Short mmCIF file of C-alpha atoms in Angstrom, two decimals:
data_model
loop_
_atom_site.label_atom_id
_atom_site.label_comp_id
_atom_site.label_asym_id
_atom_site.label_seq_id
_atom_site.Cartn_x
_atom_site.Cartn_y
_atom_site.Cartn_z
CA UNK A 9 11.13 57.86 41.81
CA UNK A 10 11.13 60.93 43.99
CA UNK A 11 13.04 59.17 46.78
CA UNK A 12 15.70 58.02 44.31
CA UNK A 13 16.08 61.53 42.93
CA UNK A 14 16.38 63.07 46.36
CA UNK A 15 19.01 60.52 47.45
CA UNK A 16 20.99 61.60 44.38
CA UNK A 17 20.70 65.13 45.70
CA UNK A 18 22.08 64.02 49.05
CA UNK A 19 25.22 62.83 47.22
CA UNK A 20 25.43 66.16 45.40
CA UNK A 21 25.13 67.91 48.79
CA UNK A 22 27.93 65.81 50.37
CA UNK A 23 30.35 66.50 47.47
CA UNK A 24 31.27 70.06 48.64
CA UNK A 25 32.00 68.72 52.12
CA UNK A 26 34.37 66.10 50.70
CA UNK A 27 36.05 68.70 48.49
CA UNK A 28 36.39 70.94 51.51
CA UNK A 29 38.01 68.08 53.41
CA UNK A 30 40.56 67.55 50.61
CA UNK A 31 41.57 71.23 50.44
CA UNK A 32 41.38 71.82 54.15
CA UNK A 33 45.19 71.86 54.39
CA UNK A 34 45.20 75.07 52.39
CA UNK A 35 44.05 77.70 54.89
CA UNK A 36 43.71 80.48 52.36
CA UNK A 37 41.29 78.45 50.24
CA UNK A 38 39.37 76.42 52.86
CA UNK A 39 38.91 79.37 55.20
CA UNK A 40 37.49 81.64 52.50
CA UNK A 41 33.70 82.22 52.61
CA UNK A 42 33.76 82.76 48.85
CA UNK A 43 35.22 79.26 48.27
CA UNK A 44 32.54 77.71 50.49
CA UNK A 45 29.86 79.81 48.86
CA UNK A 46 30.87 78.76 45.31
CA UNK A 47 31.00 75.05 46.35
CA UNK A 48 27.62 75.09 48.02
CA UNK A 49 26.19 77.35 45.30
CA UNK A 50 27.16 74.84 42.65
CA UNK A 51 25.62 72.08 44.74
CA UNK A 52 22.35 74.02 45.09
CA UNK A 53 22.20 74.71 41.34
CA UNK A 54 22.84 71.04 40.51
CA UNK A 55 20.02 70.03 42.82
CA UNK A 56 17.71 72.38 40.95
CA UNK A 57 18.84 71.28 37.51
CA UNK A 58 18.34 67.62 38.39
CA UNK A 59 15.06 68.26 40.27
CA UNK A 60 12.10 65.93 40.03
CA UNK A 61 9.20 67.69 38.36
CA UNK A 62 5.62 66.74 39.22
CA UNK A 63 2.36 68.42 40.25
CA UNK A 64 3.68 71.57 38.50
CA UNK A 65 6.47 71.86 41.03
CA UNK A 66 10.28 71.19 41.28
CA UNK A 67 11.12 68.76 44.13
CA UNK A 68 14.71 69.13 45.20
CA UNK A 69 17.05 69.72 48.15
CA UNK A 70 18.37 73.12 47.03
CA UNK A 71 18.07 74.69 50.52
CA UNK A 72 20.35 72.25 52.33
CA UNK A 73 23.44 73.85 50.69
CA UNK A 74 22.06 77.26 51.63
CA UNK A 75 21.71 76.33 55.30
CA UNK A 76 25.17 74.71 55.38
CA UNK A 77 26.81 77.66 53.66
CA UNK A 78 25.32 80.26 56.05
CA UNK A 79 26.07 78.27 59.22
CA UNK A 80 29.59 77.01 58.31
CA UNK A 81 30.75 79.62 55.85
CA UNK A 82 29.08 82.77 57.13
CA UNK A 83 26.69 85.32 55.60
CA UNK A 84 28.90 85.98 52.56
CA UNK A 85 28.90 82.32 51.62
CA UNK A 86 25.16 82.16 52.20
CA UNK A 87 24.56 85.17 49.99
CA UNK A 88 26.50 83.54 47.11
CA UNK A 89 24.35 80.39 47.42
CA UNK A 90 21.15 82.43 47.53
CA UNK A 91 22.19 84.22 44.31
CA UNK A 92 22.96 80.90 42.72
CA UNK A 93 19.52 79.49 43.65
CA UNK A 94 17.70 82.55 42.36
CA UNK A 95 19.72 82.57 39.16
CA UNK A 96 19.22 78.88 38.41
CA UNK A 97 15.51 79.10 39.26
CA UNK A 98 15.17 82.04 36.85
CA UNK A 99 16.86 80.04 34.08
CA UNK A 100 14.48 77.11 34.62
CA UNK A 101 11.38 79.29 34.52
CA UNK A 102 7.96 77.69 34.93
CA UNK A 103 4.54 78.72 36.21
CA UNK A 104 5.63 78.73 39.84
CA UNK A 105 8.63 81.05 39.32
CA UNK A 106 7.25 83.77 41.67
CA UNK A 107 6.63 81.16 44.37
CA UNK A 108 10.24 79.95 43.86
CA UNK A 109 11.58 83.45 44.56
CA UNK A 110 9.46 83.88 47.64
CA UNK A 111 10.45 80.40 48.91
CA UNK A 112 14.17 81.10 48.46
CA UNK A 113 14.09 84.47 50.23
CA UNK A 114 11.97 83.17 53.15
CA UNK A 115 14.09 80.01 53.53
CA UNK A 116 17.25 82.09 53.80
CA UNK A 117 15.82 84.26 56.57
CA UNK A 118 16.20 81.96 59.57
CA UNK A 119 19.73 80.68 58.71
CA UNK A 120 20.95 84.22 58.45
CA UNK A 121 19.34 85.15 61.78
CA UNK A 122 20.75 82.04 63.55
CA UNK A 123 24.35 82.15 62.33
CA UNK A 124 25.60 84.17 65.33
CA UNK A 125 24.01 81.83 67.81
CA UNK A 126 25.40 78.85 65.88
CA UNK A 127 28.94 80.31 66.07
CA UNK A 128 28.67 80.72 69.81
CA UNK A 129 27.95 77.00 70.35
CA UNK A 130 31.03 75.05 71.44
CA UNK A 131 29.92 71.42 71.41
CA UNK A 132 29.46 69.34 68.27
CA UNK A 133 26.17 67.87 69.42
CA UNK A 134 24.57 71.30 69.92
CA UNK A 135 25.81 72.56 66.51
CA UNK A 136 24.43 69.56 64.69
CA UNK A 137 21.11 69.82 66.55
CA UNK A 138 20.77 73.50 65.65
CA UNK A 139 21.70 72.74 62.03
CA UNK A 140 18.87 70.16 61.80
CA UNK A 141 16.42 72.59 63.46
CA UNK A 142 17.42 75.37 61.06
CA UNK A 143 17.12 72.86 58.22
CA UNK A 144 13.49 72.28 59.13
CA UNK A 145 12.62 75.90 58.39
CA UNK A 146 12.81 75.57 54.57
CA UNK A 147 10.47 72.52 54.87
CA UNK A 148 7.93 74.70 56.65
CA UNK A 149 8.34 77.51 54.10
CA UNK A 150 7.99 75.12 51.14
CA UNK A 151 4.92 73.47 52.60
CA UNK A 152 3.30 76.85 53.10
CA UNK A 153 4.27 77.95 49.62
CA UNK A 154 2.95 74.63 48.24
CA UNK A 155 -0.43 75.08 49.86
CA UNK A 156 -0.62 78.65 48.64
CA UNK A 157 0.27 77.51 45.12
CA UNK A 158 -2.39 74.80 45.15
CA UNK A 159 -5.05 77.29 46.19
CA UNK A 160 -4.33 79.05 42.94
CA UNK A 161 -5.00 75.81 41.03
CA UNK A 162 -8.78 75.16 41.50
CA UNK A 163 -8.67 72.08 39.19
CA UNK A 164 -6.15 70.28 41.41
CA UNK A 165 -7.44 66.96 42.86
CA UNK A 166 -4.36 64.87 43.79
CA UNK A 167 -4.15 65.49 47.56
CA UNK A 168 -3.44 61.90 48.62
CA UNK A 169 -0.69 61.43 46.06
CA UNK A 170 0.89 64.76 47.01
CA UNK A 171 0.99 63.71 50.67
CA UNK A 172 3.13 60.74 49.63
CA UNK A 173 5.62 63.22 48.16
CA UNK A 174 5.66 65.66 51.09
CA UNK A 175 6.49 63.06 53.82
CA UNK A 176 9.58 61.45 52.20
CA UNK A 177 10.71 64.88 50.97
CA UNK A 178 10.71 66.34 54.50
CA UNK A 179 12.31 63.25 55.99
CA UNK A 180 15.16 63.12 53.44
CA UNK A 181 15.77 66.84 53.84
CA UNK A 182 16.24 66.49 57.61
CA UNK A 183 18.51 63.44 57.20
CA UNK A 184 20.54 65.29 54.54
CA UNK A 185 21.10 68.35 56.76
CA UNK A 186 21.99 66.22 59.72
CA UNK A 187 24.47 63.95 57.82
CA UNK A 188 26.10 66.87 56.02
CA UNK A 189 26.47 68.71 59.28
CA UNK A 190 28.04 65.71 60.95
CA UNK A 191 30.60 65.55 58.15
CA UNK A 192 31.34 69.27 58.43
CA UNK A 193 31.83 68.86 62.22
CA UNK A 194 34.19 65.89 61.59
CA UNK A 195 36.32 67.99 59.29
CA UNK A 196 36.47 70.82 61.84
CA UNK A 197 37.25 68.41 64.64
CA UNK A 198 40.05 66.89 62.62
CA UNK A 199 41.55 70.33 62.06
CA UNK A 200 41.24 71.16 65.74
CA UNK A 201 42.90 67.89 66.75
CA UNK A 202 45.72 68.52 64.25
CA UNK A 203 46.32 72.02 65.68
CA UNK A 204 46.27 70.66 69.24
CA UNK A 205 48.74 67.91 68.37
CA UNK A 206 51.11 70.43 66.69
CA UNK A 207 50.73 72.79 69.64
CA UNK A 208 51.47 69.95 72.11
CA UNK A 209 54.54 68.87 70.19
CA UNK A 210 55.78 72.45 70.01
CA UNK A 211 55.19 73.04 73.71
CA UNK A 212 56.99 69.80 74.61
CA UNK A 213 60.00 70.71 72.48
CA UNK A 214 60.07 74.22 73.92
CA UNK A 215 59.59 72.85 77.41
CA UNK A 216 62.53 70.45 77.15
CA UNK A 217 64.68 73.24 75.72
CA UNK A 218 63.58 75.67 78.41
CA UNK A 219 64.20 73.17 81.22
CA UNK A 220 67.70 72.39 79.86
CA UNK A 221 68.67 76.04 79.51
CA UNK A 222 67.09 76.98 82.87
CA UNK A 223 69.02 74.29 84.73
CA UNK A 224 72.30 75.27 83.13
CA UNK A 225 71.85 78.95 83.82
CA UNK A 226 70.46 78.70 87.34
CA UNK A 227 73.49 76.83 88.72
CA UNK A 228 76.05 79.63 88.01
CA UNK A 229 73.51 82.27 89.07
CA UNK A 230 73.10 80.57 92.46
CA UNK A 231 76.90 80.59 92.95
CA UNK A 232 77.19 84.25 91.96
CA UNK A 233 74.31 85.14 94.27
CA UNK A 234 75.86 83.31 97.16
CA UNK A 235 79.21 85.10 96.85
CA UNK A 236 77.53 88.50 96.51
CA UNK A 237 75.59 87.81 99.74
CA UNK A 238 78.85 86.99 101.50
CA UNK A 239 80.42 90.21 100.18
CA UNK A 240 77.43 92.18 101.40
CA UNK A 241 77.79 90.75 104.89
CA UNK A 242 81.60 91.30 105.09
CA UNK A 243 81.97 94.64 103.39
CA UNK A 244 79.68 97.62 103.16
CA UNK A 245 81.75 99.49 100.51
CA UNK A 246 79.67 98.18 97.61
CA UNK A 247 76.29 100.08 97.53
CA UNK A 248 75.27 98.43 94.29
CA UNK A 249 75.28 94.89 95.71
CA UNK A 250 71.58 95.06 96.81
CA UNK A 251 70.61 96.16 93.27
CA UNK A 252 72.65 93.28 91.76
CA UNK A 253 71.04 90.81 94.14
CA UNK A 254 67.58 92.18 93.24
CA UNK A 255 68.25 91.66 89.53
CA UNK A 256 69.60 88.19 90.21
CA UNK A 257 66.39 87.43 92.06
CA UNK A 258 64.37 88.62 89.08
CA UNK A 259 66.43 86.44 86.75
CA UNK A 260 65.92 83.53 89.07
CA UNK A 261 62.19 84.15 89.04
CA UNK A 262 62.12 84.09 85.21
CA UNK A 263 64.14 80.88 85.15
CA UNK A 264 61.60 79.33 87.60
CA UNK A 265 58.81 80.34 85.23
CA UNK A 266 60.63 78.51 82.42
CA UNK A 267 60.97 75.39 84.60
CA UNK A 268 57.29 75.69 85.57
CA UNK A 269 56.40 75.94 81.88
CA UNK A 270 58.49 72.88 81.10
CA UNK A 271 56.95 70.82 83.83
CA UNK A 272 54.62 72.30 86.46
CA UNK A 273 55.41 70.85 89.86
CA UNK A 274 52.63 70.26 92.39
CA UNK A 275 54.68 70.13 95.60
CA UNK A 276 51.82 70.15 98.11
CA UNK A 277 48.36 68.82 97.21
CA UNK A 278 45.74 70.10 99.59
CA UNK A 279 42.02 70.87 99.71
CA UNK A 280 41.63 74.48 98.53
CA UNK A 281 38.57 76.64 99.18
CA UNK A 282 38.29 78.39 95.80
CA UNK A 283 36.20 81.28 97.01
CA UNK A 284 38.76 82.04 99.79
CA UNK A 285 41.67 81.76 97.32
CA UNK A 286 40.05 84.11 94.82
CA UNK A 287 39.33 86.58 97.63
CA UNK A 288 43.00 86.47 98.66
CA UNK A 289 44.08 87.18 95.07
CA UNK A 290 41.63 90.08 94.83
CA UNK A 291 43.01 91.62 98.04
CA UNK A 292 46.53 91.13 96.69
CA UNK A 293 45.74 92.83 93.41
CA UNK A 294 43.37 95.54 94.74
CA UNK A 295 46.17 98.20 95.09
CA UNK A 296 47.07 97.66 91.37
CA UNK A 297 43.36 97.99 90.50
CA UNK A 298 43.07 101.24 92.53
CA UNK A 299 46.23 102.57 90.86
CA UNK A 300 44.74 101.90 87.41
CA UNK A 301 41.30 103.28 88.38
CA UNK A 302 39.68 99.84 87.94
CA UNK A 303 37.00 98.42 90.19
CA UNK A 304 37.16 94.70 91.20
CA UNK A 305 33.81 92.95 91.71
CA UNK A 306 32.93 89.31 92.22
CA UNK A 307 30.24 86.72 92.65
CA UNK A 308 31.68 83.67 94.37
CA UNK A 309 29.74 80.50 95.27
CA UNK A 310 30.61 79.28 98.74
CA UNK A 311 31.97 75.88 99.81
CA UNK A 312 33.56 75.00 96.46
CA UNK A 313 36.70 72.96 97.06
CA UNK A 314 39.43 71.48 94.90
CA UNK A 315 42.36 69.16 95.64
CA UNK A 316 45.39 70.82 94.12
CA UNK A 317 48.55 72.82 94.72
CA UNK A 318 47.31 76.10 96.17
CA UNK A 319 50.37 78.12 95.11
CA UNK A 320 50.21 76.97 91.52
CA UNK A 321 46.48 77.76 91.21
CA UNK A 322 47.11 81.10 92.91
CA UNK A 323 49.80 81.92 90.33
CA UNK A 324 47.24 81.22 87.56
CA UNK A 325 44.58 83.42 89.09
CA UNK A 326 47.06 86.26 89.79
CA UNK A 327 48.15 86.23 86.18
CA UNK A 328 44.65 86.15 84.68
CA UNK A 329 43.20 88.85 86.96
CA UNK A 330 46.34 91.03 86.67
CA UNK A 331 46.14 90.88 82.85
CA UNK A 332 42.48 91.90 83.01
CA UNK A 333 43.27 94.90 85.25
CA UNK A 334 46.11 96.02 83.01
CA UNK A 335 43.93 95.71 79.91
CA UNK A 336 41.18 97.90 81.42
CA UNK A 337 41.14 101.72 81.18
CA UNK A 338 40.35 104.19 83.93
CA UNK A 339 36.88 103.74 85.53
CA UNK A 340 36.71 100.28 84.03
CA UNK A 341 35.53 97.10 85.73
CA UNK A 342 36.88 93.59 86.21
CA UNK A 343 34.31 90.98 87.33
CA UNK A 344 35.28 87.56 88.78
CA UNK A 345 32.71 84.79 88.94
CA UNK A 346 33.00 81.37 90.61
CA UNK A 347 30.18 78.83 90.04
CA UNK A 348 29.52 75.10 89.78
CA UNK A 349 27.44 73.87 86.82
CA UNK A 350 26.93 70.41 85.32
CA UNK A 351 29.54 68.89 87.66
CA UNK A 352 32.12 71.41 86.42
CA UNK A 353 33.68 74.33 88.31
CA UNK A 354 34.00 77.55 86.31
CA UNK A 355 36.08 80.58 87.12
CA UNK A 356 35.24 83.49 84.82
CA UNK A 357 37.20 86.72 84.68
CA UNK A 358 35.56 89.42 82.58
CA UNK A 359 36.73 92.97 81.87
CA UNK A 360 35.47 95.85 79.78
CA UNK A 361 38.88 96.87 78.56
CA UNK A 362 40.44 97.29 75.12
CA UNK A 363 39.72 93.72 74.01
CA UNK A 364 41.60 91.68 71.40
CA UNK A 365 41.28 91.02 67.71
CA UNK A 366 40.78 87.52 66.23
CA UNK A 367 44.47 87.36 65.29
CA UNK A 368 45.55 88.25 68.83
CA UNK A 369 43.18 85.70 70.32
CA UNK A 370 44.60 83.00 68.08
CA UNK A 371 48.11 83.69 69.45
CA UNK A 372 47.21 83.74 73.13
CA UNK A 373 49.34 81.17 74.96
CA UNK A 374 52.13 81.26 72.37
CA UNK A 375 55.51 81.52 74.03
CA UNK A 376 56.92 85.09 74.01
CA UNK A 377 53.71 86.60 72.67
CA UNK A 378 52.03 89.41 74.62
CA UNK A 379 49.56 92.18 73.87
CA UNK A 380 51.36 94.38 76.46
CA UNK A 381 54.17 96.71 75.39
CA UNK A 382 56.62 95.34 77.94
CA UNK A 383 55.20 91.82 78.35
CA UNK A 384 56.93 88.52 77.43
CA UNK A 385 53.81 86.35 77.36
CA UNK A 386 55.57 83.85 79.58
CA UNK A 387 53.13 84.31 82.48
CA UNK A 388 50.08 83.44 80.37
CA UNK A 389 51.84 80.46 78.78
CA UNK A 390 52.85 79.12 82.20
CA UNK A 391 49.32 79.60 83.49
CA UNK A 392 47.80 77.71 80.59
CA UNK A 393 50.32 74.95 81.12
CA UNK A 394 49.42 74.70 84.83
CA UNK A 395 45.67 74.56 84.06
CA UNK A 396 46.30 71.89 81.42
CA UNK A 397 48.23 69.83 83.98
CA UNK A 398 45.20 70.13 86.30
CA UNK A 399 43.02 68.70 83.48
CA UNK A 400 41.29 72.04 83.14
CA UNK A 401 40.40 74.00 80.04
CA UNK A 402 40.74 77.70 79.26
CA UNK A 403 38.75 79.64 76.68
CA UNK A 404 39.05 83.27 75.62
CA UNK A 405 36.34 85.43 74.15
CA UNK A 406 37.05 89.02 73.22
CA UNK A 407 35.96 91.93 71.09
CA UNK A 408 37.96 95.07 70.33
CA UNK A 409 36.76 98.01 72.37
CA UNK A 410 34.36 95.87 74.48
CA UNK A 411 36.56 93.69 76.66
CA UNK A 412 37.71 90.10 77.20
CA UNK A 413 36.27 87.10 79.03
CA UNK A 414 38.54 84.31 80.29
CA UNK A 415 36.75 81.09 81.35
CA UNK A 416 38.65 78.42 83.23
CA UNK A 417 36.74 75.14 83.56
CA UNK A 418 37.78 72.29 85.85
CA UNK A 419 36.23 68.78 85.63
CA UNK A 420 34.11 67.07 88.22
CA UNK A 421 36.95 66.39 90.69
CA UNK A 422 36.13 69.83 92.05
CA UNK A 423 33.25 69.62 94.47
CA UNK A 424 31.44 71.35 97.30
CA UNK A 425 32.26 70.54 100.92
CA UNK A 426 28.71 69.36 101.54
CA UNK A 427 28.83 66.92 98.70
CA UNK A 428 32.10 65.54 100.01
CA UNK A 429 30.74 65.15 103.52
CA UNK A 430 27.75 63.18 102.18
CA UNK A 431 30.09 60.80 100.30
CA UNK A 432 32.20 60.19 103.43
CA UNK A 433 29.24 59.29 105.65
#
């Protein structure tokens, strides 16, 4: 009977996830911690109201919605669920009411403490694993409360029968947390894939448009530039010709960026020593850093190689490090790190500058968006496009007033020279 009741509770717990999936298109509703809190709070209350009562205790899965609300909705959603649990438990009353209050407050403690760590996890597997581990905490609390409660009942003599309740209860609770967490991750993954598809379609459309315009504009510019160079050679009466040529060169550079955004071209694939390339870029940008009063530091693992277009990768590094320098105030620091971990090569650029808000982070890589007063955002967009073409990934982490960290990760086709030599022998 207990197992049947708890399986009903599992269905009650899954209902908010399914409702969340249905309304996930509406960002104002689905993204609200209050909406998630109300859904999970209703689920927790229903679990309590339909609890299985035996041995003077209520057997239910009220704490699974609490764990899910805190981890996936945040502290506000978790607080709403906690209030719902305490309110429903007060309404139900009973001899063990005080133990119910203590159990609820202690069970909420670990989820609230672990929410930040949970939000920092990037892989679905790790998030589900942590959800299950956090879900075990209410089991430990309730078992401890149960033993404490039984000590206050000297006439109790049903230990063997109670053990048959505790084991399925703990097992179903762990399964419920894991399954509900998997569904939550599936919904989040669906949303992420949808955003990536929309972004890819938008970038492809913009890329085709940019390539078309760039080709059409570059041809007349080349003709004008050619005739101006002839005039400069034949007649010295026009002192403004060098300025015009300089501006034409700048326009040509912008057009090349558009073409690079539309379709990055890897003209010369060669084996690149990443530590040497990053050192070159640091030397190149050191005058800018000195001018801004920023120190450039690095930790670079040696003998890390990658087969790619050196100039394209150099353009990416120049853009990322330059942005970090320009975002850092006087006496600030920009730190560049190169390391190999789990068959992946990571380049991390971290500054302690002004940082970015969540809204600014969400728009990074959008064409024509820049956090700089005079920026166009084109350099960052082109860099992200180049990294994407190299099968790499870029992630941004930032906090206002504390700085920004840019992490570029390349897959296992990057390798050390020693490893490559072993393979060739």
